[in-house]
Structures are given as C-alpha cells and as structure tokens.
Amino acid sequence: MRRRVLRGVAAPRPTTHTQPSGRPAEVLALDIADVNFERETVRIRGTKTEGSDRTVPLWPQLARILRPYIGTRTTGLLFPCSRTGKPLRDLRKLLARIAAEAGLEQHITPYIFRHTYCAARLQTLDGDAPVSPYTVGKELGHSGDALVRRVYGHLGTVRHRSKVVEYPTERLTLKAGKRMFAVRTANIQSRKIA
C-alpha cells in the first residue's frame, strides 16, 4: 500500500500542483507547450485575471516527473481527461483516494499544495537573501505581496532552509564521490613518492 501512495503522490498531476504555484484550474489548463525544459520554466496562462498570467520556475523534481510523462508529445493539454481528451475539471477525487490510501483523515484539497509552495518558497534563499514576498506573490499570480505578507508574514522569522527548493542530493553525492576519488588518488601518489 505504501508504494501505491508514494506513486500517487509522485504522479504528474499532484506533483504539478505542488510546484509551479498555480491555482488548481490553472494547473489543469496547462498545455504541453507551456512547459519549457530548456529554460526551466512553466508558463501559466488563461488565469483568473489578465495580470495573473506568468512564468514560474520549473523545479528539477517536477522536470524529472514531467519529462517521461510528456514523452514525445509536443501539443495538447498537459493533463487531458483520459476518456474525453478535454481538460480535467477536478483533482479532489484523486487527492481523496491518495489520502485514504495513506490513512490520512484530513480533507486534502489542491489549494493545500499552493499554501505549501508559498510557505516553502518564503523559507528559501535566492543567492544570500531570502526570496521576497513580492516575488512569491508574483509566482502565485497576485498583483503584489499584500496577501502573502498578511497570511505568511510570520514566516519571515523562520530560519531559511537552503539556497534552492530542491536539496541537490544527486549533485552533492557526485561531487563527494569525485572528491573522495581525488583524495584517494593523492594519497596513493604521496605513498609512491615517499
């Protein structure tokens, strides 16, 4: 059962809700052409208001999930209904099923992911400075930072987690492996000289 739950959470639709900061209807309306792997961006169009159209980061975790999901398709909806090919209207049933399989009694909605994204983003660093509430507000499709400050203002006192949303475990493991190899090689060379 645990594997099914983890597969459900890592499925393209729920994962896409957690990372590009879109409103549920915005994520379900995404087109394949809105995802740009080269620029590492997702274009959110056809939004609640004209000013809400935006381009947001395509996080590495999401890119790894979407790349095989999209495959060779170049056009069409990112998440079409499997029966009709039209846009999906709701993600609540899928989330309810995943929550039930995980044994969660809490009611989970797609908006919970938007709140999680906002909270996590406010606790990350961009360079050496915290990501600004204005930037997060823009990523969420707001005209400014008033709502972000009002709802999440308390997070300004929280220690910042890392320089990026993704902890780069693969890259760090590779770097550590290369360093260990270099140290071993240097030790062997110094033994030969001595």
Short mmCIF file of C-alpha atoms in Angstrom, two decimals, residues 51-174:
data_model
loop_
_atom_site.label_atom_id
_atom_site.label_comp_id
_atom_site.label_asym_id
_atom_site.label_seq_id
_atom_site.Cartn_x
_atom_site.Cartn_y
_atom_site.Cartn_z
CA GLY A 51 -2.43 40.20 -14.67
CA SER A 52 -2.17 36.67 -13.29
CA ASP A 53 -0.53 35.29 -16.46
CA ARG A 54 3.04 34.50 -15.51
CA THR A 55 6.13 32.39 -16.00
CA VAL A 56 7.32 30.44 -12.97
CA PRO A 57 10.33 28.18 -12.30
CA LEU A 58 10.20 24.55 -13.41
CA TRP A 59 11.82 22.89 -10.41
CA PRO A 60 14.17 19.95 -11.12
CA GLN A 61 11.97 17.49 -9.19
CA LEU A 62 8.97 18.37 -11.37
CA ALA A 63 11.01 18.28 -14.59
CA ARG A 64 12.13 14.70 -13.77
CA ILE A 65 8.50 13.64 -13.41
CA LEU A 66 7.06 15.56 -16.37
CA ARG A 67 9.74 14.68 -18.95
CA PRO A 68 8.77 10.97 -19.23
CA TYR A 69 5.07 11.81 -18.76
CA ILE A 70 5.09 14.16 -21.75
CA GLY A 71 7.31 11.84 -23.78
CA THR A 72 7.32 12.80 -27.44
CA ARG A 73 4.07 14.78 -27.37
CA THR A 74 4.54 18.41 -28.42
CA THR A 75 0.99 19.77 -28.38
CA GLY A 76 -2.22 19.38 -26.45
CA LEU A 77 -3.26 19.58 -22.85
CA LEU A 78 -0.71 18.54 -20.29
CA PHE A 79 -3.39 16.68 -18.30
CA PRO A 80 -6.28 15.73 -20.58
CA CYS A 81 -9.11 13.58 -19.30
CA SER A 82 -8.24 10.03 -20.36
CA ARG A 83 -11.81 9.38 -21.56
CA THR A 84 -12.66 12.61 -23.38
CA GLY A 85 -9.33 14.31 -24.08
CA LYS A 86 -10.83 17.52 -22.68
CA PRO A 87 -9.47 19.43 -19.68
CA LEU A 88 -9.88 17.73 -16.33
CA ARG A 89 -12.21 19.64 -14.09
CA ASP A 90 -11.22 18.48 -10.66
CA LEU A 91 -8.41 16.81 -8.80
CA ARG A 92 -10.22 16.36 -5.50
CA LYS A 93 -11.23 12.72 -6.06
CA LEU A 94 -7.66 11.69 -6.86
CA LEU A 95 -6.37 13.50 -3.78
CA ALA A 96 -9.08 11.93 -1.61
CA ARG A 97 -8.08 8.47 -2.87
CA ILE A 98 -4.37 9.11 -2.21
CA ALA A 99 -5.17 10.46 1.28
CA ALA A 100 -7.35 7.44 2.08
CA GLU A 101 -4.62 5.03 0.93
CA ALA A 102 -2.15 6.89 3.14
CA GLY A 103 -4.52 6.61 6.09
CA LEU A 104 -4.99 10.37 6.36
CA GLU A 105 -8.27 11.55 7.79
CA GLN A 106 -7.60 15.18 6.94
CA HIS A 107 -9.50 16.58 3.96
CA ILE A 108 -6.92 17.46 1.30
CA THR A 109 -7.63 19.94 -1.47
CA PRO A 110 -5.44 21.12 -4.35
CA TYR A 111 -5.12 24.51 -2.62
CA ILE A 112 -3.18 22.94 0.25
CA PHE A 113 -0.29 22.48 -2.20
CA ARG A 114 -0.39 26.14 -3.16
CA HIS A 115 -0.09 27.09 0.51
CA THR A 116 2.75 24.59 0.98
CA TYR A 117 4.57 26.05 -2.03
CA CYS A 118 4.22 29.58 -0.66
CA ALA A 119 5.44 28.64 2.81
CA ALA A 120 8.41 26.67 1.45
CA ARG A 121 9.34 29.37 -1.04
CA LEU A 122 9.36 32.06 1.65
CA GLN A 123 11.80 29.94 3.65
CA THR A 124 14.35 29.56 0.86
CA LEU A 125 17.24 31.72 -0.21
CA ASP A 126 17.91 33.33 -3.57
CA GLY A 127 21.64 33.87 -3.52
CA ASP A 128 22.28 35.02 0.03
CA ALA A 129 18.94 36.77 0.59
CA PRO A 130 15.51 35.34 1.41
CA VAL A 131 13.08 35.14 -1.51
CA SER A 132 10.97 38.28 -1.24
CA PRO A 133 7.23 38.13 -0.52
CA TYR A 134 6.76 40.21 -3.69
CA THR A 135 8.48 37.52 -5.81
CA VAL A 136 6.41 34.78 -4.19
CA GLY A 137 3.24 36.83 -4.69
CA LYS A 138 4.05 37.22 -8.39
CA GLU A 139 4.74 33.47 -8.70
CA LEU A 140 1.33 32.84 -7.13
CA GLY A 141 -0.33 35.19 -9.62
CA HIS A 142 -1.03 38.07 -7.23
CA SER A 143 -0.55 41.70 -8.22
CA GLY A 144 1.61 42.37 -5.18
CA ASP A 145 2.72 40.98 -1.86
CA ALA A 146 -0.08 42.13 0.47
CA LEU A 147 -1.83 38.75 0.74
CA VAL A 148 1.46 36.87 1.10
CA ARG A 149 2.57 39.20 3.90
CA ARG A 150 -0.81 39.03 5.65
CA VAL A 151 -1.13 35.23 5.56
CA TYR A 152 2.52 34.16 5.69
CA GLY A 153 4.22 37.14 7.33
CA HIS A 154 5.14 35.07 10.38
CA LEU A 155 7.49 33.02 8.19
CA GLY A 156 9.88 35.96 7.99
CA THR A 157 11.16 34.93 11.42
CA VAL A 158 11.78 31.31 10.37
CA ARG A 159 15.33 30.19 9.57
CA HIS A 160 15.88 29.79 5.87
CA ARG A 161 16.24 26.22 4.66
CA SER A 162 18.54 26.21 1.68
CA LYS A 163 19.60 28.09 -1.40
CA VAL A 164 17.10 26.25 -3.62
CA VAL A 165 13.79 24.49 -3.09
CA GLU A 166 15.36 21.17 -4.09
CA TYR A 167 18.11 19.76 -1.95
CA PRO A 168 20.54 18.65 -4.66
CA THR A 169 21.35 15.20 -3.27
CA GLU A 170 22.38 13.66 -6.59
CA ARG A 171 24.76 16.50 -7.42
CA LEU A 172 26.24 16.54 -3.91
CA THR A 173 26.73 12.77 -3.98
CA LEU A 174 28.52 13.04 -7.32
#
